[in-house]
Amino acid sequence: MQTLPLIQHLINGKLVAGGSRSQDVFNPATGQAEKQLLLADKATVEQAIACAQAAYPAWRATPPLKRARVMSKLKNLLEDNAEAICALVTAEHGKVLSDSMGELQRGIENVEYASYAPELLKGEHSKNVGPSMDSWSEFQALGVTAGITPFNFPVMVPLWMWPMAVTCGNTFVLKPSERDPSSALLVAQLALQAGLPPGVLNVVHGDKEAVDTLLADKRVQAISFVGSTPIAEYIYATGCANGKRVQALGGAKNHAVVMPDADVPNAVSALMGAAYGSCGERCMAIPLVVAVGDATADAVVAGLKVEIAKMKVGPGIDAGNDMGPLVTQAHFDKVKGFVDQGVAEGATLVVDGRGVKVLGHEAGYFLGACLFDHVKPGMKIYQEEIFGPVLGVMRVKTLQEAMSLIDAHEYGNGTCIFTRDGEAARYFSDNILVGMVGVNVPLPVPVAYHSFGGWKRSLFGDLSAYGPDAVRFYTKRKTITQRWPSAGVREGAVFSFPTNR
Ligand code: NAD
């Protein structure tokens, strides 16, 4: 039997084994196991935490500008190695190469933003807050921090987390998704090459055992999580109960409202990418269109049908393809099950992608684009996150009706409105109960110098991911008040509360 290449942990700057369990990593385009991943046990994760703890004092004392220079070098290395990184993403996740490149570029922009950390960490200063008295607030590192990331952005989401964490002076333990772990590992190795000292960033692969060890260990001060809502809620509750700072980003079900005055052909083009890009495996994907008026709905459905017929489904490494496979057989079965359920629930399946076969890749996890019309709020395909190439169209009479639907949904990650009416767009973005809103922008994913976060059950915690919120998440405010009274002046005791009166 052929032995598969083994993916190891990166602890204290070295690739190491650890844990007696392992699992296969598949290429979703072929359905073949191509690598074996070691799953860290408690002792391995504790070893990574110990190394991060040991590296912390010297790294915290390193001037922020020197820490930031590592990020500038890393940015160059990521650009130089983009092809190799994206080949790993496509081989393990399945998304088309151009999409892997887009994901990496967004990740690089987070590294670039982290390289401004000296500016972001400057603090606040006030002179003469009292007689001969000055006061300032500074933002100090927390210590060992950790990140747990999902499969769908294997290279970008880790880059939302650790570059800013370490540039703020923390050390880090990353636990990437066990389904597509190689790109995050390669990026961590490039960070070492860029000059990050051993132990500042450690990567442990694993599952619940690894995550639970991070959650329980007293040395871990803060945890960033991105993944599904049930796990996000568990991470938030357990991490907080163990005294940690936690931000846990969860699932989504993003609605796009199409108004009667919208530019429908352009809206249709935008919806195609937002619904079927990355096979719908994006937390900012659009799986629902809420069309205002039957004429709008008819035009959108007709337009989508035409565009879907032109889509090319196949392996992500072939540049001609628009959409690759789903990530695993289990996820394929789940998504297909949702399509079966939508039919059983009475939605109209306008385009059925269940029969798609890709020649030469019969064992790959390919599902063609699916389009439902007449989706209703009571249906499971409306309520639950499908995370696949399945778009549902709903029909409402007014913008208010569309907004009531969106506000009542358990998730509040992203939404968008297609319209030419500025007043409607302003009313929508002002009042909708969702964290990230697009106006004629289908995927309103904030740029690296804004922060990313949903509302309702799409985010547990107070601070969003990356951008300015990340600086606050990975630091503690300390406020120092300092006085230098004139030498030789004798001062009596004061028993009243000090004021400036
Ligand atoms: P997931 O929740 O299954 O896994 C995420 C991480 O949690 C992985 O590292 C995994 O190993 C770990 N994990 C899984 N089960 C666990 C358990 N029982 N105990 C402890 N740890 C566990 O998510 P996924 O399938 O990898 O990713 C897809 C999900 O992530 C979708 O719901 C998507 O919406 C969401 N997501 C959200 C955002 C956002 O910013 N809100 C971004 C990307 C993905």
Coordinates of C-alpha atoms and ligand atoms in Angstrom, one line a residue:
M1 CA 0.0 0.0 0.0
Q2 CA 1.3 3.5 -0.9
T3 CA 2.2 5.7 2.0
L4 CA 0.9 9.2 1.8
P5 CA 3.0 12.3 2.6
L6 CA 2.6 13.2 6.3
I7 CA 1.6 16.7 7.4
Q8 CA 3.3 17.6 10.7
H9 CA 2.9 20.3 13.3
L10 CA 5.1 23.4 13.4
I11 CA 6.3 23.9 17.0
N12 CA 9.1 26.2 18.1
G13 CA 10.2 26.7 14.4
K14 CA 10.4 23.0 13.6
L15 CA 8.2 20.4 11.9
V16 CA 7.4 17.8 14.5
A17 CA 5.2 14.7 14.9
G18 CA 2.7 14.6 17.8
G19 CA -0.4 12.6 18.5
S20 CA -1.2 8.9 17.7
R21 CA -4.2 9.7 15.5
S22 CA -4.2 10.8 11.9
Q23 CA -6.7 11.4 9.1
D24 CA -6.6 11.6 5.3
V25 CA -6.6 14.8 3.4
F26 CA -8.5 14.5 0.1
N27 CA -8.3 16.2 -3.2
P28 CA -12.0 17.0 -3.7
A29 CA -11.6 17.2 -7.5
T30 CA -10.5 13.5 -7.7
G31 CA -11.9 12.1 -4.5
Q32 CA -8.5 10.6 -3.7
A33 CA -6.7 10.8 -0.4
E34 CA -3.4 12.6 -1.1
K35 CA -1.9 13.3 2.3
Q36 CA -2.1 12.2 5.9
L37 CA -2.6 14.7 8.7
L38 CA -1.4 14.1 12.2
L39 CA -4.0 15.1 14.8
A40 CA -2.4 16.7 17.9
D41 CA -3.2 15.2 21.3
K42 CA -3.3 17.2 24.5
A43 CA 0.4 16.8 25.2
T44 CA 1.3 18.2 21.7
V45 CA -0.9 21.2 22.0
E46 CA 0.5 21.8 25.5
Q47 CA 4.0 21.7 24.1
A48 CA 3.1 24.3 21.5
I49 CA 1.5 26.5 24.2
A50 CA 4.7 26.1 26.4
C51 CA 6.9 27.2 23.4
A52 CA 4.6 30.2 22.7
Q53 CA 4.8 31.1 26.4
A54 CA 8.6 30.8 26.4
A55 CA 8.9 33.0 23.3
Y56 CA 6.6 35.7 24.7
P57 CA 8.9 37.9 27.0
A58 CA 11.6 38.5 24.3
W59 CA 9.0 39.0 21.6
R60 CA 7.0 41.5 23.7
A61 CA 10.2 43.4 24.4
T62 CA 11.1 43.6 20.7
P63 CA 10.4 47.1 19.3
P64 CA 7.1 47.2 17.4
L65 CA 8.9 48.5 14.3
K66 CA 11.1 45.5 14.2
R67 CA 8.1 43.2 14.7
A68 CA 6.3 45.1 11.8
R69 CA 9.3 44.6 9.5
V70 CA 8.8 40.9 9.7
M71 CA 5.3 41.5 8.3
S72 CA 6.7 43.6 5.4
K73 CA 9.1 40.8 4.5
L74 CA 6.4 38.2 4.8
K75 CA 4.2 40.2 2.4
N76 CA 7.0 40.0 -0.2
L77 CA 7.5 36.3 0.4
L78 CA 3.7 35.6 0.1
E79 CA 3.7 37.4 -3.2
D80 CA 6.8 35.5 -4.4
N81 CA 5.2 32.1 -3.4
A82 CA 1.6 32.9 -4.4
E83 CA 1.5 30.1 -7.0
A84 CA 2.7 27.4 -4.6
I85 CA 0.3 28.6 -1.8
C86 CA -2.7 28.8 -4.1
A87 CA -1.9 25.4 -5.7
L88 CA -2.3 23.9 -2.1
V89 CA -5.5 25.7 -1.5
T90 CA -7.0 24.5 -4.8
A91 CA -5.7 20.9 -4.3
E92 CA -7.3 20.6 -0.8
H93 CA -10.3 23.0 -0.9
G94 CA -11.2 22.6 -4.5
K95 CA -11.9 26.2 -5.4
V96 CA -10.7 27.5 -8.8
L97 CA -7.2 28.9 -8.9
S98 CA -8.3 32.5 -9.6
D99 CA -10.4 32.3 -6.5
S100 CA -7.5 31.0 -4.4
M101 CA -5.5 34.0 -5.7
G102 CA -8.2 36.3 -4.6
E103 CA -8.3 34.8 -1.1
L104 CA -4.5 35.0 -0.8
Q105 CA -4.5 38.6 -1.9
R106 CA -7.1 39.5 0.7
G107 CA -4.9 37.7 3.3
I108 CA -1.8 39.6 2.1
E109 CA -3.7 42.9 2.7
N110 CA -4.1 41.9 6.3
V111 CA -0.4 41.3 6.6
E112 CA 0.2 44.7 5.1
Y113 CA -2.2 46.3 7.6
A114 CA -0.4 44.5 10.5
S115 CA 2.9 46.1 9.3
Y116 CA 1.3 49.5 10.3
A117 CA 1.1 48.2 13.9
P118 CA 3.6 50.8 15.4
E119 CA 1.2 53.5 14.2
L120 CA -1.9 51.6 15.5
L121 CA -0.3 50.9 18.9
K122 CA 0.6 54.5 19.6
G123 CA -1.9 55.0 22.5
E124 CA -3.4 58.2 23.9
H125 CA -1.7 60.9 25.9
S126 CA -3.0 63.8 28.0
K127 CA -0.9 66.4 29.6
N128 CA -1.8 68.2 32.8
V129 CA -4.8 66.1 33.8
G130 CA -4.1 67.5 37.3
P131 CA -1.3 69.7 38.8
S132 CA 2.0 68.4 37.5
M133 CA 0.2 65.3 36.4
D134 CA 0.1 63.6 33.0
S135 CA -1.9 60.5 31.9
W136 CA -1.7 58.1 29.0
S137 CA -3.2 54.9 27.8
E138 CA -1.2 52.3 26.2
F139 CA -2.1 49.0 24.5
Q140 CA -0.2 46.1 25.9
A141 CA 0.1 42.5 24.5
L142 CA -1.9 39.8 26.2
G143 CA 0.6 36.9 26.1
V144 CA -0.2 33.6 24.3
T145 CA -3.2 33.8 22.0
A146 CA -4.8 31.2 19.7
G147 CA -6.8 30.9 16.5
I148 CA -9.1 28.1 15.3
T149 CA -10.0 28.4 11.6
P150 CA -12.5 27.0 9.1
F151 CA -12.0 25.1 5.8
N152 CA -13.5 27.6 3.4
F153 CA -10.7 30.2 3.5
P154 CA -7.7 28.1 4.5
V155 CA -5.1 30.8 3.8
M156 CA -7.0 34.0 4.4
V157 CA -8.7 33.5 7.7
P158 CA -5.5 32.5 9.6
L159 CA -4.0 35.7 8.1
W160 CA -7.0 37.7 9.7
M161 CA -5.7 36.6 13.0
W162 CA -2.0 35.9 13.7
P163 CA -0.2 38.7 11.8
M164 CA -2.0 41.3 13.9
A165 CA -1.7 39.3 17.1
V166 CA 2.0 38.8 16.8
T167 CA 2.7 42.3 15.6
C168 CA 1.0 43.6 18.7
G169 CA 3.6 41.6 20.7
N170 CA 1.7 38.4 21.4
T171 CA 2.7 34.8 20.6
F172 CA 0.3 32.5 18.8
V173 CA -0.9 28.9 18.4
L174 CA -2.9 28.3 15.2
K175 CA -5.2 25.3 14.7
P176 CA -6.2 25.3 11.0
S177 CA -9.0 23.3 9.5
E178 CA -8.1 19.6 9.4
R179 CA -9.7 19.4 5.9
D180 CA -7.3 21.7 4.1
P181 CA -4.4 22.4 6.5
S182 CA -1.3 22.7 4.1
S183 CA -1.5 26.4 2.9
A184 CA -1.7 27.8 6.5
L185 CA 1.4 25.6 7.4
L186 CA 3.3 26.8 4.4
V187 CA 2.5 30.5 5.2
A188 CA 3.8 29.9 8.8
Q189 CA 7.0 28.5 7.4
L190 CA 7.4 31.6 5.2
A191 CA 6.9 33.7 8.4
L192 CA 9.9 32.0 9.9
Q193 CA 11.9 32.8 6.8
A194 CA 10.8 36.4 7.1
G195 CA 12.4 36.5 10.5
L196 CA 9.6 35.6 13.0
P197 CA 11.5 34.0 15.9
P198 CA 10.8 30.3 16.7
G199 CA 7.9 29.8 19.1
V200 CA 6.2 33.1 18.2
L201 CA 3.9 31.3 15.8
N202 CA 3.1 27.6 16.2
V203 CA 0.8 25.5 14.1
V204 CA -1.0 22.4 15.6
H205 CA -3.2 20.3 13.4
G206 CA -6.1 18.5 15.0
D207 CA -9.8 18.3 15.9
K208 CA -11.9 18.7 19.0
E209 CA -9.1 17.3 21.3
A210 CA -6.7 20.0 20.1
V211 CA -9.4 22.8 20.4
D212 CA -10.5 21.7 23.8
T213 CA -6.9 21.8 25.0
L214 CA -6.5 25.4 23.8
L215 CA -9.9 26.3 25.5
A216 CA -8.9 24.8 28.9
D217 CA -5.2 25.9 29.2
K218 CA -4.8 28.8 31.6
R219 CA -1.8 30.1 29.7
V220 CA -3.9 30.9 26.6
Q221 CA -5.2 34.5 27.1
A222 CA -7.4 35.0 24.0
I223 CA -9.0 32.9 21.3
S224 CA -10.2 33.9 17.8
F225 CA -12.5 31.5 16.1
V226 CA -14.1 31.4 12.7
G227 CA -16.4 28.5 11.8
S228 CA -20.0 27.3 12.1
T229 CA -22.4 28.8 14.6
P230 CA -22.9 25.7 16.9
I231 CA -19.1 25.5 17.3
A232 CA -18.7 29.2 17.6
E233 CA -21.2 29.3 20.4
Y234 CA -19.4 26.4 22.2
I235 CA -16.0 28.1 21.8
Y236 CA -17.4 31.4 23.1
A237 CA -19.2 29.9 26.1
T238 CA -16.3 27.6 27.1
G239 CA -13.5 30.1 26.5
C240 CA -15.3 32.9 28.4
A241 CA -16.1 30.4 31.3
N242 CA -12.3 29.7 31.4
G243 CA -11.6 33.5 31.7
K244 CA -10.4 34.1 28.2
R245 CA -11.1 36.9 25.8
V246 CA -13.0 35.3 22.9
Q247 CA -14.3 36.4 19.5
A248 CA -16.2 33.7 17.7
L249 CA -17.5 34.3 14.2
G250 CA -20.2 31.9 13.0
G251 CA -22.4 30.9 10.1
A252 CA -24.5 33.0 7.8
K253 CA -27.5 33.1 5.4
N254 CA -27.1 36.3 3.4
H255 CA -30.1 37.8 1.5
A256 CA -29.8 40.0 -1.6
V257 CA -32.8 42.3 -2.1
V258 CA -33.5 43.1 -5.8
M259 CA -35.7 46.2 -6.1
P260 CA -38.1 46.8 -9.1
D261 CA -35.9 49.6 -10.3
A262 CA -32.6 47.6 -10.2
D263 CA -30.4 47.1 -13.2
V264 CA -31.4 43.5 -13.5
P265 CA -28.7 42.2 -16.0
N266 CA -25.9 43.7 -13.7
A267 CA -27.6 42.3 -10.6
V268 CA -27.8 38.9 -12.2
S269 CA -24.1 38.9 -13.1
A270 CA -23.3 40.0 -9.5
L271 CA -25.5 37.3 -8.1
M272 CA -23.9 34.6 -10.2
G273 CA -20.4 35.2 -8.6
A274 CA -21.9 35.7 -5.1
A275 CA -24.0 32.6 -5.1
Y276 CA -21.8 30.1 -7.0
G277 CA -18.2 31.5 -6.6
S278 CA -16.2 29.1 -4.4
C279 CA -19.1 26.6 -4.8
G280 CA -21.1 28.7 -2.4
E281 CA -18.7 27.9 0.4
R282 CA -18.3 31.5 1.6
C283 CA -19.7 33.0 4.8
M284 CA -20.5 36.1 2.7
A285 CA -22.0 34.1 -0.2
I286 CA -25.5 35.0 -1.3
P287 CA -27.7 31.9 -1.1
L288 CA -31.0 33.9 -1.1
V289 CA -32.5 36.5 -3.4
V290 CA -35.5 38.5 -2.2
A291 CA -37.1 40.0 -5.3
V292 CA -39.5 42.8 -4.7
G293 CA -42.5 42.2 -7.1
D294 CA -43.2 39.2 -9.3
A295 CA -42.0 41.0 -12.5
T296 CA -38.6 41.5 -10.8
A297 CA -38.5 37.9 -9.7
D298 CA -39.4 36.6 -13.2
A299 CA -36.6 38.7 -14.7
V300 CA -34.0 37.6 -12.2
V301 CA -34.9 33.9 -12.5
A302 CA -34.8 34.1 -16.3
G303 CA -31.5 35.9 -16.2
L304 CA -29.9 33.4 -13.8
K305 CA -31.1 30.5 -15.9
V306 CA -29.3 31.8 -18.9
E307 CA -26.1 32.5 -17.0
I308 CA -26.1 29.2 -15.2
A309 CA -26.3 27.4 -18.5
K310 CA -23.0 29.0 -19.5
M311 CA -21.1 28.0 -16.3
K312 CA -18.2 25.6 -16.5
V313 CA -17.9 23.1 -13.6
G314 CA -14.7 21.2 -13.2
P315 CA -11.4 20.9 -11.4
G316 CA -10.1 24.2 -9.9
I317 CA -6.7 23.8 -11.5
D318 CA -8.1 24.1 -15.0
A319 CA -8.3 27.9 -15.7
G320 CA -11.4 27.5 -17.9
N321 CA -13.6 26.4 -15.0
D322 CA -15.9 28.7 -13.0
M323 CA -16.7 26.4 -10.2
G324 CA -14.8 23.5 -8.6
P325 CA -16.1 20.7 -6.3
L326 CA -17.4 20.8 -2.8
V327 CA -14.8 20.2 -0.1
T328 CA -15.6 16.6 1.0
Q329 CA -17.9 13.7 0.3
A330 CA -19.7 14.3 3.6
H331 CA -20.3 18.0 2.6
F332 CA -21.4 17.0 -0.9
D333 CA -24.0 14.6 0.7
K334 CA -25.2 17.3 3.0
V335 CA -25.7 19.9 0.3
K336 CA -27.3 17.4 -2.1
G337 CA -29.6 16.4 0.8
F338 CA -30.7 20.1 1.1
V339 CA -31.6 20.2 -2.6
D340 CA -33.7 17.0 -2.2
Q341 CA -35.4 18.6 0.9
G342 CA -36.1 21.8 -1.0
V343 CA -38.0 19.8 -3.7
A344 CA -39.9 17.8 -1.0
E345 CA -40.8 21.1 0.8
G346 CA -42.4 22.4 -2.4
A347 CA -39.9 25.0 -3.7
T348 CA -39.6 25.1 -7.5
L349 CA -36.3 23.6 -8.7
V350 CA -35.6 25.7 -11.8
V351 CA -32.1 24.4 -12.4
D352 CA -31.0 21.0 -11.0
G353 CA -27.3 20.5 -10.6
R354 CA -27.5 17.1 -9.0
G355 CA -26.8 15.2 -12.1
V356 CA -23.5 17.0 -13.1
K357 CA -20.7 14.6 -14.1
V358 CA -17.2 15.9 -14.8
L359 CA -15.5 13.6 -17.4
G360 CA -12.3 12.0 -16.0
H361 CA -13.2 13.2 -12.4
E362 CA -16.2 10.9 -11.7
A363 CA -15.1 10.4 -8.1
G364 CA -14.8 14.2 -7.4
Y365 CA -17.4 16.0 -5.3
F366 CA -19.0 18.0 -8.1
L367 CA -22.4 19.4 -7.7
G368 CA -23.7 21.8 -10.4
A369 CA -25.4 25.1 -9.7
C370 CA -28.9 24.7 -8.3
L371 CA -31.6 27.4 -8.5
F372 CA -34.9 27.3 -6.5
D373 CA -37.8 29.7 -7.0
H374 CA -40.7 30.3 -4.6
V375 CA -38.7 29.6 -1.5
K376 CA -40.7 30.3 1.7
P377 CA -39.7 31.3 5.2
G378 CA -40.9 28.1 6.8
M379 CA -38.6 25.9 4.6
K380 CA -35.4 24.3 5.9
I381 CA -33.6 25.5 2.8
Y382 CA -34.5 29.0 3.9
Q383 CA -33.7 28.7 7.5
E384 CA -30.4 26.7 7.5
E385 CA -27.0 27.5 6.1
I386 CA -26.5 25.1 3.1
F387 CA -22.9 26.3 2.2
G388 CA -23.1 25.0 -1.4
P389 CA -24.0 26.1 -4.9
V390 CA -27.7 26.5 -4.1
L391 CA -29.5 29.8 -4.7
G392 CA -33.1 30.4 -3.6
V393 CA -35.4 33.1 -4.9
M394 CA -38.1 34.5 -2.7
R395 CA -40.9 36.8 -3.8
V396 CA -42.2 39.7 -1.7
K397 CA -44.3 42.8 -2.4
T398 CA -42.4 45.6 -0.7
L399 CA -39.0 46.5 0.6
Q400 CA -40.4 46.6 4.1
E401 CA -41.5 42.9 3.7
A402 CA -38.0 42.0 2.5
M403 CA -36.4 43.8 5.4
S404 CA -38.7 42.1 8.0
L405 CA -37.6 38.7 6.6
I406 CA -33.9 39.5 6.9
D407 CA -34.3 41.0 10.4
A408 CA -36.2 37.9 11.6
H409 CA -33.5 35.5 10.4
E410 CA -31.2 34.0 13.0
Y411 CA -28.0 35.1 11.1
G412 CA -26.9 38.6 10.4
N413 CA -23.6 38.4 8.6
G414 CA -24.0 40.1 5.3
T415 CA -26.7 41.4 3.0
C416 CA -27.1 43.7 0.0
I417 CA -29.6 45.6 -2.0
F418 CA -29.7 46.2 -5.8
T419 CA -31.4 49.4 -6.6
R420 CA -31.1 52.8 -8.4
D421 CA -33.0 54.5 -5.6
G422 CA -30.7 56.3 -3.2
E423 CA -33.4 56.8 -0.6
A424 CA -34.3 53.1 -0.5
A425 CA -30.6 52.2 -0.3
R426 CA -30.0 54.6 2.5
Y427 CA -33.1 53.4 4.5
F428 CA -32.0 49.8 4.0
S429 CA -28.4 50.2 5.1
D430 CA -29.4 52.4 8.0
N431 CA -32.0 50.1 9.5
I432 CA -31.3 46.5 8.5
L433 CA -30.1 44.2 11.4
V434 CA -27.0 42.9 9.7
G435 CA -23.3 43.7 10.3
M436 CA -22.0 44.1 6.7
V437 CA -24.2 45.7 4.0
G438 CA -23.7 46.2 0.3
V439 CA -25.4 48.7 -2.0
N440 CA -25.1 47.2 -5.5
V441 CA -22.1 45.3 -4.0
P442 CA -22.9 41.6 -3.6
L443 CA -20.0 40.6 -1.4
P444 CA -19.5 43.6 1.0
V445 CA -16.4 42.0 2.6
P446 CA -14.6 44.9 4.4
V447 CA -11.1 45.8 3.3
A448 CA -8.2 45.0 5.7
Y449 CA -8.3 48.5 7.3
H450 CA -12.0 48.1 8.3
S451 CA -13.2 45.3 10.5
F452 CA -15.2 42.2 9.6
G453 CA -18.1 41.0 11.7
G454 CA -21.7 40.0 11.5
W455 CA -24.6 40.5 13.9
K456 CA -27.0 38.2 15.7
R457 CA -25.8 34.5 15.7
S458 CA -23.1 35.2 13.2
L459 CA -20.7 36.7 15.8
F460 CA -20.3 35.9 19.5
G461 CA -18.2 38.6 21.2
D462 CA -17.8 42.3 21.1
L463 CA -15.0 42.9 18.7
S464 CA -14.9 42.0 15.0
A465 CA -12.1 40.3 13.1
Y466 CA -9.1 42.1 11.6
G467 CA -8.8 45.9 11.0
P468 CA -8.9 48.3 14.0
D469 CA -10.9 45.9 16.1
A470 CA -8.1 43.3 15.9
V471 CA -5.7 45.8 17.5
R472 CA -8.1 46.2 20.4
F473 CA -8.8 42.4 20.6
Y474 CA -5.1 41.5 20.8
T475 CA -4.2 44.1 23.3
K476 CA -5.1 45.3 26.8
R477 CA -5.5 48.9 27.6
K478 CA -3.4 50.2 30.5
T479 CA -3.8 53.7 31.7
I480 CA -1.0 55.3 33.6
T481 CA -1.3 58.5 35.6
Q482 CA 2.0 60.1 36.6
R483 CA 3.0 63.1 38.8
W484 CA 6.4 64.6 39.5
P485 CA 5.8 67.1 42.4
S486 CA 8.4 69.8 42.9
A487 CA 11.2 68.6 45.1
G488 CA 11.1 69.8 48.7
V489 CA 7.4 70.8 48.8
R490 CA 5.7 69.1 51.7
E491 CA 2.1 67.9 50.9
G492 CA -0.5 67.0 53.5
A493 CA -2.8 64.0 53.3
V494 CA -6.0 64.6 51.2
F495 CA -9.0 62.4 52.2
S496 CA -11.5 63.6 49.6
F497 CA -11.7 62.0 46.2
P498 CA -9.2 63.8 43.9
T499 CA -10.8 66.2 41.3
N500 CA -9.8 69.3 39.4
R501 CA -12.3 71.6 41.2
Ligands
NAD1 P1 -16.5 24.1 11.6 O1 -17.3 24.9 12.7 O2 -16.9 22.7 11.3 O3 -15.0 24.1 11.9 C1 -14.3 25.3 12.3 C2 -13.1 24.9 13.2 O4 -13.6 24.3 14.4 C3 -12.2 23.8 12.6 O5 -10.8 24.2 12.9 C4 -12.6 22.6 13.3 O6 -11.5 21.7 13.5 C5 -13.1 23.0 14.7 N1 -14.1 22.2 15.2 C6 -15.1 21.5 14.5 N2 -15.9 20.8 15.3 C7 -15.5 21.1 16.6 C8 -15.9 20.7 17.9 N3 -16.9 19.9 18.0 N4 -15.2 21.1 19.0 C9 -14.2 21.9 18.8 N5 -13.7 22.4 17.6 C10 -14.4 21.9 16.5 O7 -16.6 25.0 10.3 P2 -16.2 24.7 8.8 O8 -17.1 23.7 8.2 O9 -14.7 24.4 8.8 O10 -16.4 26.1 8.1 C11 -17.6 26.5 7.5 C12 -18.4 27.4 8.5 O11 -17.6 28.5 8.9 C13 -19.6 27.9 7.9 O12 -20.6 27.9 8.8 C14 -19.3 29.4 7.5 O13 -20.4 30.3 7.5 C15 -18.4 29.7 8.7 N6 -17.5 30.8 8.4 C16 -17.8 32.0 9.0 C17 -17.1 33.1 8.7 C18 -17.4 34.4 9.3 O14 -16.5 35.3 9.2 N7 -18.5 34.6 10.0 C19 -16.0 33.0 7.8 C20 -15.7 31.8 7.2 C21 -16.5 30.7 7.5

